[in-house]
């Protein structure tokens, strides 16, 4: 069975492939020769993931899935959320994005935040969603230089290290993305037994 993942990020696709049974093959957009930009115009993570999956399904009629992730900060009413990648501008600069969040939280004691990943999968024409959340809080300064995005300011609950101070394995054990992928993988494992 083949599933198209609406991404060109080989690493993301590989990470998911490793969690799935051998009978399921994850293909990237490049693998299947899709070169168009996939639209992400919605105002929620669910909306964007769904829009990307539908884009593939409606054009190619193939089983597929898409993901979207955001950092949701309680004191900012859930921002940057769906706008996480370009919070400080269209050049998607992670340092500027973190600086903007830290500036907005200056003097704020409520540091609660979470990362949330939503996956939309369309299988035999039916759409379903999987969600992964990791709760935590935001520091007042950046710590660590591994990872990407907002990792240096995010301290996951129960940890004394930020995501940027962890190895990739440590982060993957608890991350929002892994949690969503795990749910997708569990579903597909059961589904593939009935094929
Ligand atoms: P995407 O949907 O995976 O492309 O994520 C959108 C944006 O959310 C990224 O550009 C990052 O700014 C942020 N983000 C997503 N996942 C992570 C993470 O694991 N650590 C830090 N930032 C993340």
PDB file of N, CA, C and O in Angstrom, residues 23-76:
ATOM      1  N   UNK A  23       4.531  -3.003   4.990  1.00  0.00           N
ATOM      2  CA  UNK A  23       3.579  -3.112   3.880  1.00  0.00           C
ATOM      3  C   UNK A  23       3.078  -1.743   3.416  1.00  0.00           C
ATOM      4  O   UNK A  23       2.388  -1.643   2.411  1.00  0.00           O
ATOM      5  N   UNK A  24       3.422  -0.683   4.172  1.00  0.00           N
ATOM      6  CA  UNK A  24       2.962   0.663   3.792  1.00  0.00           C
ATOM      7  C   UNK A  24       4.171   1.500   3.367  1.00  0.00           C
ATOM      8  O   UNK A  24       5.144   1.604   4.111  1.00  0.00           O
ATOM      9  N   UNK A  25       4.092   2.060   2.169  1.00  0.00           N
ATOM     10  CA  UNK A  25       5.192   2.883   1.684  1.00  0.00           C
ATOM     11  C   UNK A  25       4.781   4.348   1.638  1.00  0.00           C
ATOM     12  O   UNK A  25       3.754   4.686   1.044  1.00  0.00           O
ATOM     13  N   UNK A  26       5.585   5.210   2.300  1.00  0.00           N
ATOM     14  CA  UNK A  26       5.290   6.647   2.300  1.00  0.00           C
ATOM     15  C   UNK A  26       6.049   7.312   1.156  1.00  0.00           C
ATOM     16  O   UNK A  26       7.267   7.178   1.048  1.00  0.00           O
ATOM     17  N   UNK A  27       5.311   8.012   0.303  1.00  0.00           N
ATOM     18  CA  UNK A  27       5.937   8.701  -0.832  1.00  0.00           C
ATOM     19  C   UNK A  27       5.836  10.211  -0.628  1.00  0.00           C
ATOM     20  O   UNK A  27       4.792  10.698  -0.174  1.00  0.00           O
ATOM     21  N   UNK A  28       6.891  10.936  -0.957  1.00  0.00           N
ATOM     22  CA  UNK A  28       6.811  12.399  -0.881  1.00  0.00           C
ATOM     23  C   UNK A  28       6.246  12.932  -2.205  1.00  0.00           C
ATOM     24  O   UNK A  28       6.123  12.197  -3.185  1.00  0.00           O
ATOM     25  N   UNK A  29       5.953  14.230  -2.237  1.00  0.00           N
ATOM     26  CA  UNK A  29       5.442  14.845  -3.461  1.00  0.00           C
ATOM     27  C   UNK A  29       6.427  14.659  -4.612  1.00  0.00           C
ATOM     28  O   UNK A  29       6.046  14.375  -5.739  1.00  0.00           O
ATOM     29  N   UNK A  30       7.699  14.795  -4.270  1.00  0.00           N
ATOM     30  CA  UNK A  30       8.739  14.651  -5.288  1.00  0.00           C
ATOM     31  C   UNK A  30       8.733  13.235  -5.869  1.00  0.00           C
ATOM     32  O   UNK A  30       8.865  13.042  -7.072  1.00  0.00           O
ATOM     33  N   UNK A  31       8.568  12.237  -4.980  1.00  0.00           N
ATOM     34  CA  UNK A  31       8.550  10.838  -5.427  1.00  0.00           C
ATOM     35  C   UNK A  31       7.486  10.594  -6.491  1.00  0.00           C
ATOM     36  O   UNK A  31       7.643   9.733  -7.346  1.00  0.00           O
ATOM     37  N   UNK A  32       6.368  11.322  -6.403  1.00  0.00           N
ATOM     38  CA  UNK A  32       5.289  11.070  -7.364  1.00  0.00           C
ATOM     39  C   UNK A  32       5.200  12.173  -8.430  1.00  0.00           C
ATOM     40  O   UNK A  32       4.233  12.250  -9.186  1.00  0.00           O
ATOM     41  N   UNK A  33       6.222  13.042  -8.464  1.00  0.00           N
ATOM     42  CA  UNK A  33       6.305  14.039  -9.534  1.00  0.00           C
ATOM     43  C   UNK A  33       5.339  15.205  -9.410  1.00  0.00           C
ATOM     44  O   UNK A  33       5.003  15.841 -10.401  1.00  0.00           O
ATOM     45  N   UNK A  34       4.888  15.505  -8.168  1.00  0.00           N
ATOM     46  CA  UNK A  34       4.015  16.674  -7.980  1.00  0.00           C
ATOM     47  C   UNK A  34       4.897  17.875  -7.638  1.00  0.00           C
ATOM     48  O   UNK A  34       5.623  17.854  -6.644  1.00  0.00           O
ATOM     49  N   UNK A  35       4.841  18.900  -8.504  1.00  0.00           N
ATOM     50  CA  UNK A  35       5.755  20.026  -8.292  1.00  0.00           C
ATOM     51  C   UNK A  35       5.058  21.315  -7.906  1.00  0.00           C
ATOM     52  O   UNK A  35       5.705  22.301  -7.587  1.00  0.00           O
ATOM     53  N   UNK A  36       3.716  21.283  -7.897  1.00  0.00           N
ATOM     54  CA  UNK A  36       2.998  22.515  -7.544  1.00  0.00           C
ATOM     55  C   UNK A  36       3.192  22.837  -6.069  1.00  0.00           C
ATOM     56  O   UNK A  36       3.449  21.948  -5.264  1.00  0.00           O
ATOM     57  N   UNK A  37       3.038  24.133  -5.752  1.00  0.00           N
ATOM     58  CA  UNK A  37       2.992  24.522  -4.343  1.00  0.00           C
ATOM     59  C   UNK A  37       1.638  24.120  -3.789  1.00  0.00           C
ATOM     60  O   UNK A  37       0.613  24.400  -4.393  1.00  0.00           O
ATOM     61  N   UNK A  38       1.636  23.470  -2.633  1.00  0.00           N
ATOM     62  CA  UNK A  38       0.360  23.053  -2.048  1.00  0.00           C
ATOM     63  C   UNK A  38      -0.144  24.203  -1.181  1.00  0.00           C
ATOM     64  O   UNK A  38       0.587  24.686  -0.315  1.00  0.00           O
ATOM     65  N   UNK A  39      -1.373  24.664  -1.410  1.00  0.00           N
ATOM     66  CA  UNK A  39      -1.876  25.816  -0.650  1.00  0.00           C
ATOM     67  C   UNK A  39      -2.076  25.521   0.846  1.00  0.00           C
ATOM     68  O   UNK A  39      -2.408  24.403   1.220  1.00  0.00           O
ATOM     69  N   UNK A  40      -1.807  26.530   1.657  1.00  0.00           N
ATOM     70  CA  UNK A  40      -2.045  26.476   3.123  1.00  0.00           C
ATOM     71  C   UNK A  40      -2.663  27.810   3.477  1.00  0.00           C
ATOM     72  O   UNK A  40      -1.974  28.693   3.961  1.00  0.00           O
ATOM     73  N   UNK A  41      -3.970  27.968   3.216  1.00  0.00           N
ATOM     74  CA  UNK A  41      -4.568  29.301   3.356  1.00  0.00           C
ATOM     75  C   UNK A  41      -5.530  29.394   4.510  1.00  0.00           C
ATOM     76  O   UNK A  41      -6.234  30.387   4.664  1.00  0.00           O
ATOM     77  N   UNK A  42      -5.620  28.341   5.316  1.00  0.00           N
ATOM     78  CA  UNK A  42      -6.657  28.296   6.346  1.00  0.00           C
ATOM     79  C   UNK A  42      -6.174  28.944   7.647  1.00  0.00           C
ATOM     80  O   UNK A  42      -4.992  29.198   7.826  1.00  0.00           O
ATOM     81  N   UNK A  43      -7.131  29.154   8.574  1.00  0.00           N
ATOM     82  CA  UNK A  43      -6.771  29.851   9.813  1.00  0.00           C
ATOM     83  C   UNK A  43      -6.645  28.895  10.999  1.00  0.00           C
ATOM     84  O   UNK A  43      -6.529  29.325  12.140  1.00  0.00           O
ATOM     85  N   UNK A  44      -6.685  27.583  10.732  1.00  0.00           N
ATOM     86  CA  UNK A  44      -6.465  26.598  11.795  1.00  0.00           C
ATOM     87  C   UNK A  44      -5.517  25.528  11.282  1.00  0.00           C
ATOM     88  O   UNK A  44      -5.368  25.327  10.067  1.00  0.00           O
ATOM     89  N   UNK A  45      -4.889  24.813  12.241  1.00  0.00           N
ATOM     90  CA  UNK A  45      -3.999  23.708  11.855  1.00  0.00           C
ATOM     91  C   UNK A  45      -4.808  22.627  11.137  1.00  0.00           C
ATOM     92  O   UNK A  45      -4.368  22.063  10.135  1.00  0.00           O
ATOM     93  N   UNK A  46      -6.012  22.342  11.669  1.00  0.00           N
ATOM     94  CA  UNK A  46      -6.875  21.327  11.058  1.00  0.00           C
ATOM     95  C   UNK A  46      -7.195  21.721   9.614  1.00  0.00           C
ATOM     96  O   UNK A  46      -7.144  20.892   8.704  1.00  0.00           O
ATOM     97  N   UNK A  47      -7.539  23.004   9.432  1.00  0.00           N
ATOM     98  CA  UNK A  47      -7.916  23.503   8.106  1.00  0.00           C
ATOM     99  C   UNK A  47      -6.766  23.357   7.118  1.00  0.00           C
ATOM    100  O   UNK A  47      -6.953  22.898   5.985  1.00  0.00           O
ATOM    101  N   UNK A  48      -5.570  23.726   7.537  1.00  0.00           N
ATOM    102  CA  UNK A  48      -4.420  23.637   6.635  1.00  0.00           C
ATOM    103  C   UNK A  48      -4.064  22.195   6.289  1.00  0.00           C
ATOM    104  O   UNK A  48      -3.784  21.873   5.134  1.00  0.00           O
ATOM    105  N   UNK A  49      -4.059  21.321   7.316  1.00  0.00           N
ATOM    106  CA  UNK A  49      -3.720  19.917   7.057  1.00  0.00           C
ATOM    107  C   UNK A  49      -4.746  19.336   6.084  1.00  0.00           C
ATOM    108  O   UNK A  49      -4.402  18.656   5.115  1.00  0.00           O
ATOM    109  N   UNK A  50      -6.009  19.666   6.332  1.00  0.00           N
ATOM    110  CA  UNK A  50      -7.083  19.151   5.497  1.00  0.00           C
ATOM    111  C   UNK A  50      -6.987  19.700   4.067  1.00  0.00           C
ATOM    112  O   UNK A  50      -7.156  18.967   3.091  1.00  0.00           O
ATOM    113  N   UNK A  51      -6.691  20.981   3.948  1.00  0.00           N
ATOM    114  CA  UNK A  51      -6.583  21.583   2.611  1.00  0.00           C
ATOM    115  C   UNK A  51      -5.482  20.901   1.797  1.00  0.00           C
ATOM    116  O   UNK A  51      -5.649  20.602   0.610  1.00  0.00           O
ATOM    117  N   UNK A  52      -4.372  20.625   2.462  1.00  0.00           N
ATOM    118  CA  UNK A  52      -3.243  19.999   1.746  1.00  0.00           C
ATOM    119  C   UNK A  52      -3.590  18.567   1.325  1.00  0.00           C
ATOM    120  O   UNK A  52      -3.284  18.137   0.221  1.00  0.00           O
ATOM    121  N   UNK A  53      -4.232  17.815   2.231  1.00  0.00           N
ATOM    122  CA  UNK A  53      -4.585  16.431   1.896  1.00  0.00           C
ATOM    123  C   UNK A  53      -5.630  16.415   0.767  1.00  0.00           C
ATOM    124  O   UNK A  53      -5.512  15.645  -0.189  1.00  0.00           O
ATOM    125  N   UNK A  54      -6.623  17.314   0.855  1.00  0.00           N
ATOM    126  CA  UNK A  54      -7.639  17.364  -0.204  1.00  0.00           C
ATOM    127  C   UNK A  54      -7.045  17.764  -1.550  1.00  0.00           C
ATOM    128  O   UNK A  54      -7.484  17.294  -2.596  1.00  0.00           O
ATOM    129  N   UNK A  55      -6.074  18.652  -1.516  1.00  0.00           N
ATOM    130  CA  UNK A  55      -5.416  19.080  -2.761  1.00  0.00           C
ATOM    131  C   UNK A  55      -4.880  17.864  -3.514  1.00  0.00           C
ATOM    132  O   UNK A  55      -5.083  17.714  -4.717  1.00  0.00           O
ATOM    133  N   UNK A  56      -4.229  16.976  -2.776  1.00  0.00           N
ATOM    134  CA  UNK A  56      -3.669  15.758  -3.397  1.00  0.00           C
ATOM    135  C   UNK A  56      -4.804  14.825  -3.826  1.00  0.00           C
ATOM    136  O   UNK A  56      -4.828  14.337  -4.961  1.00  0.00           O
ATOM    137  N   UNK A  57      -5.737  14.598  -2.916  1.00  0.00           N
ATOM    138  CA  UNK A  57      -6.777  13.601  -3.200  1.00  0.00           C
ATOM    139  C   UNK A  57      -7.632  14.011  -4.402  1.00  0.00           C
ATOM    140  O   UNK A  57      -7.929  13.198  -5.274  1.00  0.00           O
ATOM    141  N   UNK A  58      -7.980  15.301  -4.443  1.00  0.00           N
ATOM    142  CA  UNK A  58      -8.873  15.724  -5.519  1.00  0.00           C
ATOM    143  C   UNK A  58      -8.196  15.695  -6.889  1.00  0.00           C
ATOM    144  O   UNK A  58      -8.825  15.437  -7.903  1.00  0.00           O
ATOM    145  N   UNK A  59      -6.892  15.930  -6.910  1.00  0.00           N
ATOM    146  CA  UNK A  59      -6.198  15.912  -8.202  1.00  0.00           C
ATOM    147  C   UNK A  59      -5.735  14.532  -8.629  1.00  0.00           C
ATOM    148  O   UNK A  59      -5.701  14.208  -9.804  1.00  0.00           O
ATOM    149  N   UNK A  60      -5.342  13.730  -7.666  1.00  0.00           N
ATOM    150  CA  UNK A  60      -4.676  12.466  -8.031  1.00  0.00           C
ATOM    151  C   UNK A  60      -5.451  11.235  -7.575  1.00  0.00           C
ATOM    152  O   UNK A  60      -5.098  10.115  -7.939  1.00  0.00           O
ATOM    153  N   UNK A  61      -6.474  11.434  -6.731  1.00  0.00           N
ATOM    154  CA  UNK A  61      -7.293  10.314  -6.292  1.00  0.00           C
ATOM    155  C   UNK A  61      -6.537   9.258  -5.508  1.00  0.00           C
ATOM    156  O   UNK A  61      -6.923   8.096  -5.502  1.00  0.00           O
ATOM    157  N   UNK A  62      -5.444   9.673  -4.866  1.00  0.00           N
ATOM    158  CA  UNK A  62      -4.623   8.681  -4.157  1.00  0.00           C
ATOM    159  C   UNK A  62      -4.768   8.837  -2.644  1.00  0.00           C
ATOM    160  O   UNK A  62      -4.995   9.933  -2.128  1.00  0.00           O
ATOM    161  N   UNK A  63      -4.585   7.720  -1.917  1.00  0.00           N
ATOM    162  CA  UNK A  63      -4.552   7.788  -0.453  1.00  0.00           C
ATOM    163  C   UNK A  63      -3.404   8.713  -0.047  1.00  0.00           C
ATOM    164  O   UNK A  63      -2.302   8.627  -0.607  1.00  0.00           O
ATOM    165  N   UNK A  64      -3.646   9.582   0.934  1.00  0.00           N
ATOM    166  CA  UNK A  64      -2.620  10.582   1.247  1.00  0.00           C
ATOM    167  C   UNK A  64      -2.834  11.155   2.646  1.00  0.00           C
ATOM    168  O   UNK A  64      -3.874  10.931   3.275  1.00  0.00           O
ATOM    169  N   UNK A  65      -1.842  11.870   3.127  1.00  0.00           N
ATOM    170  CA  UNK A  65      -2.005  12.603   4.382  1.00  0.00           C
ATOM    171  C   UNK A  65      -1.137  13.850   4.359  1.00  0.00           C
ATOM    172  O   UNK A  65      -0.224  13.982   3.540  1.00  0.00           O
ATOM    173  N   UNK A  66      -1.466  14.793   5.260  1.00  0.00           N
ATOM    174  CA  UNK A  66      -0.716  16.046   5.354  1.00  0.00           C
ATOM    175  C   UNK A  66      -0.706  16.470   6.815  1.00  0.00           C
ATOM    176  O   UNK A  66      -1.610  16.117   7.571  1.00  0.00           O
ATOM    177  N   UNK A  67       0.310  17.232   7.211  1.00  0.00           N
ATOM    178  CA  UNK A  67       0.378  17.666   8.600  1.00  0.00           C
ATOM    179  C   UNK A  67       0.517  19.181   8.693  1.00  0.00           C
ATOM    180  O   UNK A  67       0.895  19.840   7.720  1.00  0.00           O
ATOM    181  N   UNK A  68       0.207  19.722   9.850  1.00  0.00           N
ATOM    182  CA  UNK A  68       0.497  21.124  10.132  1.00  0.00           C
ATOM    183  C   UNK A  68       0.748  21.248  11.631  1.00  0.00           C
ATOM    184  O   UNK A  68       0.086  20.573  12.422  1.00  0.00           O
ATOM    185  N   UNK A  69       1.707  22.087  11.982  1.00  0.00           N
ATOM    186  CA  UNK A  69       2.119  22.220  13.386  1.00  0.00           C
ATOM    187  C   UNK A  69       2.193  23.680  13.770  1.00  0.00           C
ATOM    188  O   UNK A  69       2.545  24.527  12.955  1.00  0.00           O
ATOM    189  N   UNK A  70       1.893  23.966  15.033  1.00  0.00           N
ATOM    190  CA  UNK A  70       2.063  25.324  15.513  1.00  0.00           C
ATOM    191  C   UNK A  70       2.391  25.347  16.995  1.00  0.00           C
ATOM    192  O   UNK A  70       2.128  24.385  17.719  1.00  0.00           O
ATOM    193  N   UNK A  71       2.990  26.468  17.411  1.00  0.00           N
ATOM    194  CA  UNK A  71       3.220  26.724  18.837  1.00  0.00           C
ATOM    195  C   UNK A  71       2.041  27.558  19.321  1.00  0.00           C
ATOM    196  O   UNK A  71       1.743  28.606  18.735  1.00  0.00           O
ATOM    197  N   UNK A  72       1.372  27.092  20.387  1.00  0.00           N
ATOM    198  CA  UNK A  72       0.214  27.820  20.902  1.00  0.00           C
ATOM    199  C   UNK A  72       0.522  28.347  22.299  1.00  0.00           C
ATOM    200  O   UNK A  72       0.763  27.560  23.216  1.00  0.00           O
ATOM    201  N   UNK A  73       0.555  29.663  22.426  1.00  0.00           N
ATOM    202  CA  UNK A  73       0.948  30.295  23.689  1.00  0.00           C
ATOM    203  C   UNK A  73      -0.309  30.793  24.408  1.00  0.00           C
ATOM    204  O   UNK A  73      -1.069  31.605  23.847  1.00  0.00           O
ATOM    205  N   UNK A  74      -0.507  30.310  25.645  1.00  0.00           N
ATOM    206  CA  UNK A  74      -1.749  30.614  26.370  1.00  0.00           C
ATOM    207  C   UNK A  74      -1.965  32.123  26.518  1.00  0.00           C
ATOM    208  O   UNK A  74      -3.040  32.637  26.202  1.00  0.00           O
ATOM    209  N   UNK A  75      -0.931  32.839  26.977  1.00  0.00           N
ATOM    210  CA  UNK A  75      -1.090  34.270  27.248  1.00  0.00           C
ATOM    211  C   UNK A  75      -1.267  35.093  25.971  1.00  0.00           C
ATOM    212  O   UNK A  75      -1.614  36.275  26.029  1.00  0.00           O
ATOM    213  N   UNK A  76      -1.023  34.471  24.820  1.00  0.00           N
ATOM    214  CA  UNK A  76      -1.224  35.177  23.541  1.00  0.00           C
ATOM    215  C   UNK A  76      -2.474  34.661  22.830  1.00  0.00           C
ATOM    216  O   UNK A  76      -2.602  34.774  21.604  1.00  0.00           O
TER     217      UNK A  76
END
